[in-house]
Coordinates of C-alpha atoms and ligand atoms in Angstrom, one line a residue:
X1 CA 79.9 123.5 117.0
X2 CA 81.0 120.1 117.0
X3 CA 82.3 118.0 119.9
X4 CA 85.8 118.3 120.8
X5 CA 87.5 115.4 120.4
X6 CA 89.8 114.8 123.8
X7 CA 92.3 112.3 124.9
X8 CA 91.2 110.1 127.8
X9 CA 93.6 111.5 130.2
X10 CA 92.2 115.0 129.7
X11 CA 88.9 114.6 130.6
X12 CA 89.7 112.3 133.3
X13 CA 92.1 115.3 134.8
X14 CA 89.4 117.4 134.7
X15 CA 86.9 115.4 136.4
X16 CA 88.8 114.4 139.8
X17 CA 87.9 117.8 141.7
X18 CA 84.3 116.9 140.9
X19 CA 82.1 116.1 144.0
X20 CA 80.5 113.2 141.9
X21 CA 82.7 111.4 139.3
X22 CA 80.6 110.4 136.2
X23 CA 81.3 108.5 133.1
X24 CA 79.3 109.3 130.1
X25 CA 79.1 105.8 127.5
X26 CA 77.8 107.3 124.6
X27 CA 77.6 111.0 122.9
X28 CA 74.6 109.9 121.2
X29 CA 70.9 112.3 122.3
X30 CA 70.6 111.3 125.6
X31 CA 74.6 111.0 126.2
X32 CA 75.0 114.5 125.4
X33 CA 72.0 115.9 126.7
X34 CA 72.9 114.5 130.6
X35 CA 76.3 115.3 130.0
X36 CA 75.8 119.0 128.6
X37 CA 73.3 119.6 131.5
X38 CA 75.9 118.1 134.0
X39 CA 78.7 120.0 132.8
X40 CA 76.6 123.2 133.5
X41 CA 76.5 122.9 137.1
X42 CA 80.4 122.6 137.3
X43 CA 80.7 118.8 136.5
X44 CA 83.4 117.3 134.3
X45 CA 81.6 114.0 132.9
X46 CA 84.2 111.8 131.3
X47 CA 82.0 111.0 127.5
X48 CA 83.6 107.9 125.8
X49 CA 82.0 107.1 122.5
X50 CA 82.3 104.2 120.2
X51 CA 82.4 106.2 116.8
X52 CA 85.2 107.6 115.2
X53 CA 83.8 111.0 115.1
X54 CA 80.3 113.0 116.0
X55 CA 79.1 113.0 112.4
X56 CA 76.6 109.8 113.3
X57 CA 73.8 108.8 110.7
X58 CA 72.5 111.4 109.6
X59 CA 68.4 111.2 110.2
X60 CA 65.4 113.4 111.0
X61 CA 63.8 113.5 113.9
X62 CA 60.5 114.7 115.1
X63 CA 61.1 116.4 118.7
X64 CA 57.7 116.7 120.9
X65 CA 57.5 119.4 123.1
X66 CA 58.7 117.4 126.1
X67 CA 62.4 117.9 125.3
X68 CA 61.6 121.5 125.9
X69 CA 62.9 121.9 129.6
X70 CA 65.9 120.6 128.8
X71 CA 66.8 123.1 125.8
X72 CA 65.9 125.5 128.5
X73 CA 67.9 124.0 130.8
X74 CA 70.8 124.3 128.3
X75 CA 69.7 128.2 127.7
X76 CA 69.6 126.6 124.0
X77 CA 66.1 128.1 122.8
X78 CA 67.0 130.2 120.5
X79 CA 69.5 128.2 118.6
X80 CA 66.9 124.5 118.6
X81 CA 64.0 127.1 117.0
X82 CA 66.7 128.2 114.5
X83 CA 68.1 124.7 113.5
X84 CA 64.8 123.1 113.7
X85 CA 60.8 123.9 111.5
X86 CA 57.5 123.7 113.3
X87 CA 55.5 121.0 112.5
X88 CA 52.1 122.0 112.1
X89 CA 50.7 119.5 110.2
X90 CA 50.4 115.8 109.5
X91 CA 48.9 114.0 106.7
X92 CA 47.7 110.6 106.3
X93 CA 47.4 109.0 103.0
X94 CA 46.1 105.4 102.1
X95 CA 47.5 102.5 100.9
X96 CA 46.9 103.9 97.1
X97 CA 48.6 107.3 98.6
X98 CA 45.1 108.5 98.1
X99 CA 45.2 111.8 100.4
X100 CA 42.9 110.7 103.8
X101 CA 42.9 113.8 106.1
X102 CA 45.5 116.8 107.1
X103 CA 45.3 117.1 110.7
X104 CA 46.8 120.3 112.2
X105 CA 49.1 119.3 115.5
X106 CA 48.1 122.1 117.4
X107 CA 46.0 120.1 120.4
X108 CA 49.5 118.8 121.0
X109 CA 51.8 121.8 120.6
X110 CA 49.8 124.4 121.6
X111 CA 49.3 123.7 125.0
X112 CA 52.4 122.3 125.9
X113 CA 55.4 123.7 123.8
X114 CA 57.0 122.9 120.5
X115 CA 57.0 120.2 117.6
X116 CA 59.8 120.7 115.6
X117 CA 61.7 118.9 112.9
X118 CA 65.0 118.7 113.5
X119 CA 68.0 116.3 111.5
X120 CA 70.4 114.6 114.1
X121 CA 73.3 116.2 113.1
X122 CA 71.7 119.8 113.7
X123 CA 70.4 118.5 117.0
X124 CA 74.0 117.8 118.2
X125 CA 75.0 120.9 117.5
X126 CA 72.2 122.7 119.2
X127 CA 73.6 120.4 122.1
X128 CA 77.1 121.0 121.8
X129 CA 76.6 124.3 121.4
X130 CA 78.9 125.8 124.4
X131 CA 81.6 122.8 123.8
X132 CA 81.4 119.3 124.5
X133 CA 84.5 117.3 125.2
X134 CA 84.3 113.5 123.9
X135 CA 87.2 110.7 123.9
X136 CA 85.8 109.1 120.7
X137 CA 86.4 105.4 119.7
X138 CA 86.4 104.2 123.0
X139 CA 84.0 101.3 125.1
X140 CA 83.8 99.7 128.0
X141 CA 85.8 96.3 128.1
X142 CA 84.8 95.6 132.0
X143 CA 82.7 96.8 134.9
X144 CA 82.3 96.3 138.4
X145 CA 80.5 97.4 140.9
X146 CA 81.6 97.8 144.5
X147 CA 80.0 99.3 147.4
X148 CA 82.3 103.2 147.3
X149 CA 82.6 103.3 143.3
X150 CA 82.4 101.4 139.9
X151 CA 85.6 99.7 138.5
X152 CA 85.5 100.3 134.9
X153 CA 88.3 98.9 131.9
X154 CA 87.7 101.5 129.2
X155 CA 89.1 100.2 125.8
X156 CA 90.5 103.2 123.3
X157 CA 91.5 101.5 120.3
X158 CA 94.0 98.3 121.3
X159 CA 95.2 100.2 124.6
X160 CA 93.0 99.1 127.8
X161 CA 93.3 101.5 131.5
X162 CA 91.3 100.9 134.5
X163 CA 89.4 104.0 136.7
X164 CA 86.6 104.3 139.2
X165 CA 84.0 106.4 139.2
X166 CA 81.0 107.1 141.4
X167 CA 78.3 107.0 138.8
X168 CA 78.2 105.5 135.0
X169 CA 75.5 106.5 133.3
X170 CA 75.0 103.8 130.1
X171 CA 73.9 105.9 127.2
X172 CA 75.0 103.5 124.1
X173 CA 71.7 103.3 122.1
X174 CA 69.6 100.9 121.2
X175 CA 72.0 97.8 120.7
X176 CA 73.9 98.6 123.9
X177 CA 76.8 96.4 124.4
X178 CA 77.5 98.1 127.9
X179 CA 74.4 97.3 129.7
X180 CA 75.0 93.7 129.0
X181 CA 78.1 94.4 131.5
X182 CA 75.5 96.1 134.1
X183 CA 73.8 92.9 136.5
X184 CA 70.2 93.3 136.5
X185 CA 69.7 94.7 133.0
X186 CA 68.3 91.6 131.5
X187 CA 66.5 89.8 130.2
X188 CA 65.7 92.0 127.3
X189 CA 61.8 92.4 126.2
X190 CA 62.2 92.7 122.4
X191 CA 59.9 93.3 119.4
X192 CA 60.7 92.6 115.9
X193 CA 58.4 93.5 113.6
X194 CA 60.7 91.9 110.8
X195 CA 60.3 95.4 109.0
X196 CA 63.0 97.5 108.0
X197 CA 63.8 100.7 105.9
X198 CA 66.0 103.2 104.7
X199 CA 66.4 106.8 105.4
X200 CA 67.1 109.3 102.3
X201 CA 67.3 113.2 101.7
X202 CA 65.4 115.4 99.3
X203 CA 66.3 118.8 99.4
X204 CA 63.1 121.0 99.7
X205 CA 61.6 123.0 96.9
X206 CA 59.1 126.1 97.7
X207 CA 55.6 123.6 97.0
X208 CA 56.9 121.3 99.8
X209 CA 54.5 122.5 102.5
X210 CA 57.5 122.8 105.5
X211 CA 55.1 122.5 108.3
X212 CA 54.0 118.9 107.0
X213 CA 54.6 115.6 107.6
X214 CA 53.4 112.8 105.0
X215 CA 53.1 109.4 105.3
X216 CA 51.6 106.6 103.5
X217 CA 50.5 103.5 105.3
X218 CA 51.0 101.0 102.2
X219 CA 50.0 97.3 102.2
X220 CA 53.7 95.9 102.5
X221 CA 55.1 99.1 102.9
X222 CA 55.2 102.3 104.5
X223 CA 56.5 106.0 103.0
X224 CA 57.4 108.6 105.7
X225 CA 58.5 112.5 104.4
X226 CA 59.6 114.9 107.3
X227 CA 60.5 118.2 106.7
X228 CA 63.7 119.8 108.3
X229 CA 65.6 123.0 107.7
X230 CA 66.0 123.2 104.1
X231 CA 65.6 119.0 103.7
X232 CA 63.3 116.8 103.7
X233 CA 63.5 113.0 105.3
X234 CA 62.2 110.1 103.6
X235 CA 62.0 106.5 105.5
X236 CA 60.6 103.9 103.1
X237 CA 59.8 100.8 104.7
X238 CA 58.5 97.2 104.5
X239 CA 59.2 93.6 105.1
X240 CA 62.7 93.0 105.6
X241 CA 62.7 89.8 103.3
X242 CA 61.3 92.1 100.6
X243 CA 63.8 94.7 101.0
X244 CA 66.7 92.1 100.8
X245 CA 66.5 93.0 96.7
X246 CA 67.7 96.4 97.4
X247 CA 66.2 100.0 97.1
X248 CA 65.7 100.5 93.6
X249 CA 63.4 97.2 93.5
X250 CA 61.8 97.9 95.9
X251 CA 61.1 101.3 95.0
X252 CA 59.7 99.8 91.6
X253 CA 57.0 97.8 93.8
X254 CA 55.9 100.4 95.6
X255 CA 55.7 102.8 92.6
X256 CA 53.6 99.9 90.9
X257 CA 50.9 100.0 94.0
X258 CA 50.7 103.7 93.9
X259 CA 47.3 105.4 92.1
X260 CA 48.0 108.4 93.4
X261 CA 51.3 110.5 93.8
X262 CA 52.7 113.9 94.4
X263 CA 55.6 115.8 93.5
X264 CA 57.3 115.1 97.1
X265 CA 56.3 111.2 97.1
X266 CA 57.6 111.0 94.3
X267 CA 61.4 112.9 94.9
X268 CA 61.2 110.9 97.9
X269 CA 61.3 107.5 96.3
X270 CA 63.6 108.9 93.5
X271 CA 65.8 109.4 96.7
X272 CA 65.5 105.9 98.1
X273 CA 66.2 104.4 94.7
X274 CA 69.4 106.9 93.5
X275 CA 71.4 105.5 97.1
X276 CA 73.7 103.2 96.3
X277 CA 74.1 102.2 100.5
X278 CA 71.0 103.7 102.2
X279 CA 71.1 104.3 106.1
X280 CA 69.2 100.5 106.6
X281 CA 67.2 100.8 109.9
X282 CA 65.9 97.6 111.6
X283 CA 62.5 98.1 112.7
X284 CA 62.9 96.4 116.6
X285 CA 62.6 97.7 119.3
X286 CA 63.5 96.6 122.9
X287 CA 62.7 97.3 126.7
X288 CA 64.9 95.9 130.1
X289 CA 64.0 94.5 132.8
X290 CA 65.8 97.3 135.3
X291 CA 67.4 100.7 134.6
X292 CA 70.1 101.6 137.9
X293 CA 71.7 99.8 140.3
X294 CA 73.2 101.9 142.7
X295 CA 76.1 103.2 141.4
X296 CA 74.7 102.8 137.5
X297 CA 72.1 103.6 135.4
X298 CA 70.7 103.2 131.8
X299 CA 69.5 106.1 130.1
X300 CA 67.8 106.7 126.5
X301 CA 67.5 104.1 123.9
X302 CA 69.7 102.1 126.0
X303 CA 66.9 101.4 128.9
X304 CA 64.4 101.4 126.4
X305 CA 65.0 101.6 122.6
X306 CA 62.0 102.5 120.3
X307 CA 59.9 101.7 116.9
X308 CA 59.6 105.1 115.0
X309 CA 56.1 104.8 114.5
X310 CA 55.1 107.4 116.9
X311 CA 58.3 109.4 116.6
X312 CA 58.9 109.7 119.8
X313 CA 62.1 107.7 121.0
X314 CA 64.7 110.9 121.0
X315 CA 62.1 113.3 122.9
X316 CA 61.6 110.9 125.6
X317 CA 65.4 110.0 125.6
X318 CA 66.0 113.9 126.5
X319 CA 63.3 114.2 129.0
X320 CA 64.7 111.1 130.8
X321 CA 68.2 113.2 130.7
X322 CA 66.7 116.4 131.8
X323 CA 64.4 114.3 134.6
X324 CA 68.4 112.6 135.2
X325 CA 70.4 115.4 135.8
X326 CA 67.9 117.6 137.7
X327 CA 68.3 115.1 140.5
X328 CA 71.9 114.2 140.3
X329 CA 72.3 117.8 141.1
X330 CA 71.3 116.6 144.7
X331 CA 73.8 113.6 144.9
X332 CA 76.3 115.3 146.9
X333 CA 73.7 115.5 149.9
X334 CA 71.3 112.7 149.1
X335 CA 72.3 109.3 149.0
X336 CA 73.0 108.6 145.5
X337 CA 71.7 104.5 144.8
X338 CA 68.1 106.2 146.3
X339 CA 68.2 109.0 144.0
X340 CA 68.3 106.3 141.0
X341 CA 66.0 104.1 142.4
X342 CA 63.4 107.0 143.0
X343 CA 64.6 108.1 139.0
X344 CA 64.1 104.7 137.9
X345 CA 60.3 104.4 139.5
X346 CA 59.0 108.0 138.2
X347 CA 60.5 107.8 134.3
X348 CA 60.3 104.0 133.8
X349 CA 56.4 103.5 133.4
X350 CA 56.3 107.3 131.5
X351 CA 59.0 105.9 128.9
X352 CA 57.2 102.6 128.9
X353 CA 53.9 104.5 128.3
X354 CA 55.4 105.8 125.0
X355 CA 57.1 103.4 124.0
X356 CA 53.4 100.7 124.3
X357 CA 51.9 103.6 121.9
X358 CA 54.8 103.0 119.3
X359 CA 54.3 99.2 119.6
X360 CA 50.5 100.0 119.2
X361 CA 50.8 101.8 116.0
X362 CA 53.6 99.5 114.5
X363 CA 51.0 96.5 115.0
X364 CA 48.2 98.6 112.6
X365 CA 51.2 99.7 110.1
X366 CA 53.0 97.5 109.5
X367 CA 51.4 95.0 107.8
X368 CA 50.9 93.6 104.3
X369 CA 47.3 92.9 103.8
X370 CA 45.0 94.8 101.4
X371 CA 42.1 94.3 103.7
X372 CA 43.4 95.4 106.7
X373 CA 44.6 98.6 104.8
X374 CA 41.2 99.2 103.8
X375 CA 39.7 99.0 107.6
X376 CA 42.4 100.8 108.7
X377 CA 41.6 103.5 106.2
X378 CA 37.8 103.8 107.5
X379 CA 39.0 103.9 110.8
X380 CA 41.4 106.9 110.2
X381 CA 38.3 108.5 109.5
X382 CA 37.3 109.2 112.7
X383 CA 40.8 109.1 114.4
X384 CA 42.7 112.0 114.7
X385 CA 46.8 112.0 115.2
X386 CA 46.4 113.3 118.7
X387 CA 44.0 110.6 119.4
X388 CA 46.3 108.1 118.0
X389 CA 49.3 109.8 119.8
X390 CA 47.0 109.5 123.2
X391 CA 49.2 108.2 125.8
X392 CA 52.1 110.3 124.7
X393 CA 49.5 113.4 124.8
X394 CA 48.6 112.2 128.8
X395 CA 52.5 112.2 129.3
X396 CA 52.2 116.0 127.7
X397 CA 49.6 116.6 130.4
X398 CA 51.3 115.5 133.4
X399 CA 55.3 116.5 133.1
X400 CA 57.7 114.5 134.9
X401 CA 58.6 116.5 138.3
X402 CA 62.0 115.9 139.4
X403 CA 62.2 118.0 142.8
X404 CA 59.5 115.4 143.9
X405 CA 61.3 113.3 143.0
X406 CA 64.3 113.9 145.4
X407 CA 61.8 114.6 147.9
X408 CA 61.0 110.7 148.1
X409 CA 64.6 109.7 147.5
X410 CA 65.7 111.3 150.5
X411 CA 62.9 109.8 152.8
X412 CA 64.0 106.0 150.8
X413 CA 67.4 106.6 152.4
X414 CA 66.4 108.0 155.5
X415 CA 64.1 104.7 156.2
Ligands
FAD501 C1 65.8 106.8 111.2 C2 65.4 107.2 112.6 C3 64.4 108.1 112.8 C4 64.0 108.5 114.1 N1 63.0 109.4 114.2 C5 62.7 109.9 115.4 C6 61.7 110.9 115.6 O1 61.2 111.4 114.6 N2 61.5 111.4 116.8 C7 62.1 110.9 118.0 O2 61.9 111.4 119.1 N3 63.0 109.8 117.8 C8 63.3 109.3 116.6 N4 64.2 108.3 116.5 C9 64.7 107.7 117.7 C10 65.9 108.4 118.2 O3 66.9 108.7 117.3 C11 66.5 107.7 119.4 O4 65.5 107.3 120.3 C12 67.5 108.5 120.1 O5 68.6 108.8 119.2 C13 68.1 107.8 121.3 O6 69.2 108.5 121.8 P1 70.3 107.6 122.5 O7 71.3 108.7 122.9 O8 69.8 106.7 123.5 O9 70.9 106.7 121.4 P2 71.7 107.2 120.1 O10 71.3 108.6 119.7 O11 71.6 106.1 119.1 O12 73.3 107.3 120.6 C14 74.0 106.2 121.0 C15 75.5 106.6 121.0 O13 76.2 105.5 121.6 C16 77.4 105.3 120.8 N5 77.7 103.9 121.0 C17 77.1 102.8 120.5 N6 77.7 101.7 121.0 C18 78.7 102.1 121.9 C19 79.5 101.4 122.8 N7 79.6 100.1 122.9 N8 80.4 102.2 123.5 C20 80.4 103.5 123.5 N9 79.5 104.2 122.6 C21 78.7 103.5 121.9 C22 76.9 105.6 119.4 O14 78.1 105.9 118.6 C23 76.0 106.8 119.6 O15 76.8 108.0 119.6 C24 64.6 107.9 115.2 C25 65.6 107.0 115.0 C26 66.0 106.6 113.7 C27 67.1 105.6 113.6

C-alpha cells in the first residue's frame, strides 16, 4: 500500500487529542518508520514531506539485521521476508574484475537476524503497510522553540499556516534543509570523497546467483550489483570529474580496464550506459554536531547522513527510529527534553560507529591508483567481509536497549 496522501488540516485534526503532538518532516525510512511505530500506540503524527508523491528514487538497499525489532515492532515480518531476498553471499572482485573470494554472510546474519535486499520502494510499502497518512509537498518555512512547544510555519505549496507542537522530529535526509532551522545542529562534519555514481536496474535472469552481492573495486571506479526481488541493482561509480562525460563514456572506460567479466557485470554496465538520466548519487557524506534540543530532534540521514560503502546508512536510520519511538512511548510521564538527551547519548556514538566504518572503507575504494588496487587486492586475501564490516558487527553484538534508556532519563530529570 502506498501512503495516503492527506490535506494538512486532516492530519492536524487528528492529532490534537494526542497526549504528545508530533510533527514528522520527512516520509523518507526513518520518517516513516518513527511515525508508523508512533501511530501504533494511538499517536496521530502530523508527516509533511517535500515530494510530490511517495514513489522516491527508486534504489536498493542492503538492510542488516539491526532493523529487525522494528519490523517486529510493526508486526511487519512476514510481508519485509516476502518483499525482500536473503543475502547470503558477497563477492569481491579486483580491479581487472578478476573473481577474489565469495564470502558467505552468515557470521553476521546468523547470530543476529536477517540480511536482506530490499528496493526502497518495496521497503515503503512493507512500512506503510497498515496506512500511512502524509501531507506531501510541504516544508518547514520557520521554527521556534519555546519553553511549552515548538512554533512551526509549514509551507504547502505557496500557502504558509502556523501550529505548535510538542515534539518535531527532523527526518528530511541527508541534505536537510530543516535542521538548518534547529539551533545547535551545526557546524556540519562533512566528507566528500569527490566520487559519484549512478544507480540502474537489470532484471534478474535464473544464472544470477540471488543470494549475492558483487562488487568490483576498480582503479577509478567502482561496480556494485545487489540482488532484490526479481531485480538486480547496479551502482557504477568513480571520480565525479570523470563522470561529468556521461554514462555511456564512462561505461566505455571501465569496459576498456576490464580482463575479466560475467554475464551480470556485463547487463549491469549495459544498464548504466542504456539511461538516458541515471539516478546521479553524490558520494558525501555528513555528521552534526548535536541531534535534540529539548523539544526537537534529528533522526536518520538527517543527524548523520552516510557513504554506501558499507551499506549500512538505512538499517541504522530504522534502529535509531525503533531506539526513538520505544522511548517517546514514555513522554507522557517522563520529562520529554531528558528523554532526547538520554536518546541522543545512547544512539549518537552507535550511529557514529557505523558511519567511521563507511568512511573507513570509502578511503580504501575509492581511489584511482593501480598500485594501491593491487595492495588492496593482497590484503583482501586475508580479510574477510565481517572483518571488514567489524564495528558494525560489535553494534550487532551489543543492541541498543531503549528501556535503559528511560531508566537514566528519568533520574536526568529528577536531578
Ligand atoms: C543509491 C543508494 C543506495 C543505498 N544503499 C543502502 C544500503 O544498501 N543499505 C543501507 O542501509 N542504506 C543504504 N543507503 C542509504 C539509505 O538510503 C539512507 O541512509 C536512508 O534512506 C536514510 O533514511 P532517511 O529517512 O533519513 O532519509 P531518506 O530516505 O532520504 O528520506 C528523506 C525524506 O525527506 C524528504 N525531504 C527532503 N527534503 C525535505 C524538506 N525540506 N522538507 C520535507 N521533506 C523533505 C524526502 O522527499 C524524503 O522522503 C543507500 C542510499 C542510496 C542513495
Amino acid at each position: 500500500m502506498a501512503a495516503r496522501a492527506q490535506p494538512l488540516e486532516t492530519q492536524l485534526a487528528s492529532a490534537t487529542g494526542d497526549p504528545v503532538r508530533v510533527l514528522v518532516v520527512g516520509a523518507g525510512v526513518a520518517g516513516m518508520a518513527v511515525a508508523q511505530l508512533l501511530r501504533r500506540q494511538g499517536w496521530h503524527p502530523v508527516v509533511v514531506d517535500r515530494a510530490r508523491d511517495d514513489r522516491a528514487a527508486g534504489y536498493m538497499l542492503a538492510l542488516m539485521p539491526m532493523v529487525d525489532p522494528l519490523i517486529d515492532d510493526l508486526d511487519a515480518r512476514d510481508r519485509y521476508l516476502d518483499a525482500s531476498v536473503e543475502l547470503g553471499r558477497y563477492r569481491f572482485r579486483s580491479h581487472t574484475g578478476r573473481e577474489m573470494r565469495t564470502d558467505s554472510m552468515a557470521g553476521v546474519v546468523d547470530r543476529y537476524g536477517d540480511y536482506r535486499g530490499i528496493s526502497r520502494s518495496s521497503l515503503q510499502d512493507v512500512l506503510w503497510a497498515n496506512g500511512g497518512d502524509v501531507t506531501f509537498q510541504t516544508t518547514v518555512a520557520a521554527l521556534e522553540e519555546r519553553p511549552e512547544g515548538v512554533r512551526v510555519t509549514l509551507r504547502n505549496g505557496e500557502v504558509e499556516s502556523d501550529h505548535e507542537f510538542d515534539l518535531v522530529i527532523v527526518a528530511d535526509g541527508i541534505r536537510s534543509t530543516t535542521r538548518d532551522l534547529v539551533p545547535g545542529s551545526g557546524p556540519l562534519d562533512v566528507v566528500d570523497t569527490r566520487w559519484g555514481g549512478w544507480v540502474a536496474w537489470v532484471d534478474a535472469e535464473d544464472d544470477d546467483e540471488p543470494d549475492l552481492g558483487d562488487e568490483i573495486w576498480g582503479a577509478g571506479f567502482f561496480l556494485g550489483t545487489y540482488p532484490v526481488q526479481g531485480r538486480i541493482g547496479a551502482f557504477l561509480g568513480g571520480p565525479a570529474e570523470d563522470l561529468q562525460s556521461g554514462p555511456r563514456e564512462f561505461v566505455r572506460k571501465v569496459r576498456g580496464r576490464l580482463r575479466t567479466t560475467s554475464p551480470r557485470v556485463e547487463r549491469a554496465l549495459a544498464a548504466v550506459a542504456a539511461e538516458p538520466d541515471p539516478y546521479y548519487w553524490p558520494l558525501d557524506d555528513v555528521r552534526t554536531a548535536r541531534w535534540t534540543t529539548a523539544r526537537t530532534v534529528l533522526l536518520g540521514d538527517a543527524a548523520a547522513g552516510f557513504l554506501p560503502t558499507a551499506g549500512i546508512g538505512a538499517g541504522m536510520a530504522m534502529e535509531s527510529a525503533w531506539v526513538l519511538a520505544r522511548m517517546l512511548a514514555h513522554a507522557p510521564e517522563v520529562d520529554l527534553a531528558a528523554l532526547l538527551a538520554e536518546y541522543e547519548r545512547i544512539q549518537k556514538p552507535r550511529v557514529e560507529a557505523a558511519q567511521s566504518n563507511s568512511r573507513a572503507l570509502a578511503r580504501l575504494m575509492f581511489r584511482r591508483s593501480r598500485t594501491l588496487a593491487v595492495v588492496r587486492e593482497w590484503a583482501a586475501r586475508a580479510l574477510s567481509v565481517t572483518a571488514a564490516l567489524g564495528p558494525i558487527v560489535r553494534l550487532l553484538q551489543d543492541p541498543p536497549d531503549p528501556e535503559r534508556a528511560v531508566a537514566a532519563a528519568r533520574v536526568r530529570a529528577e536531578g
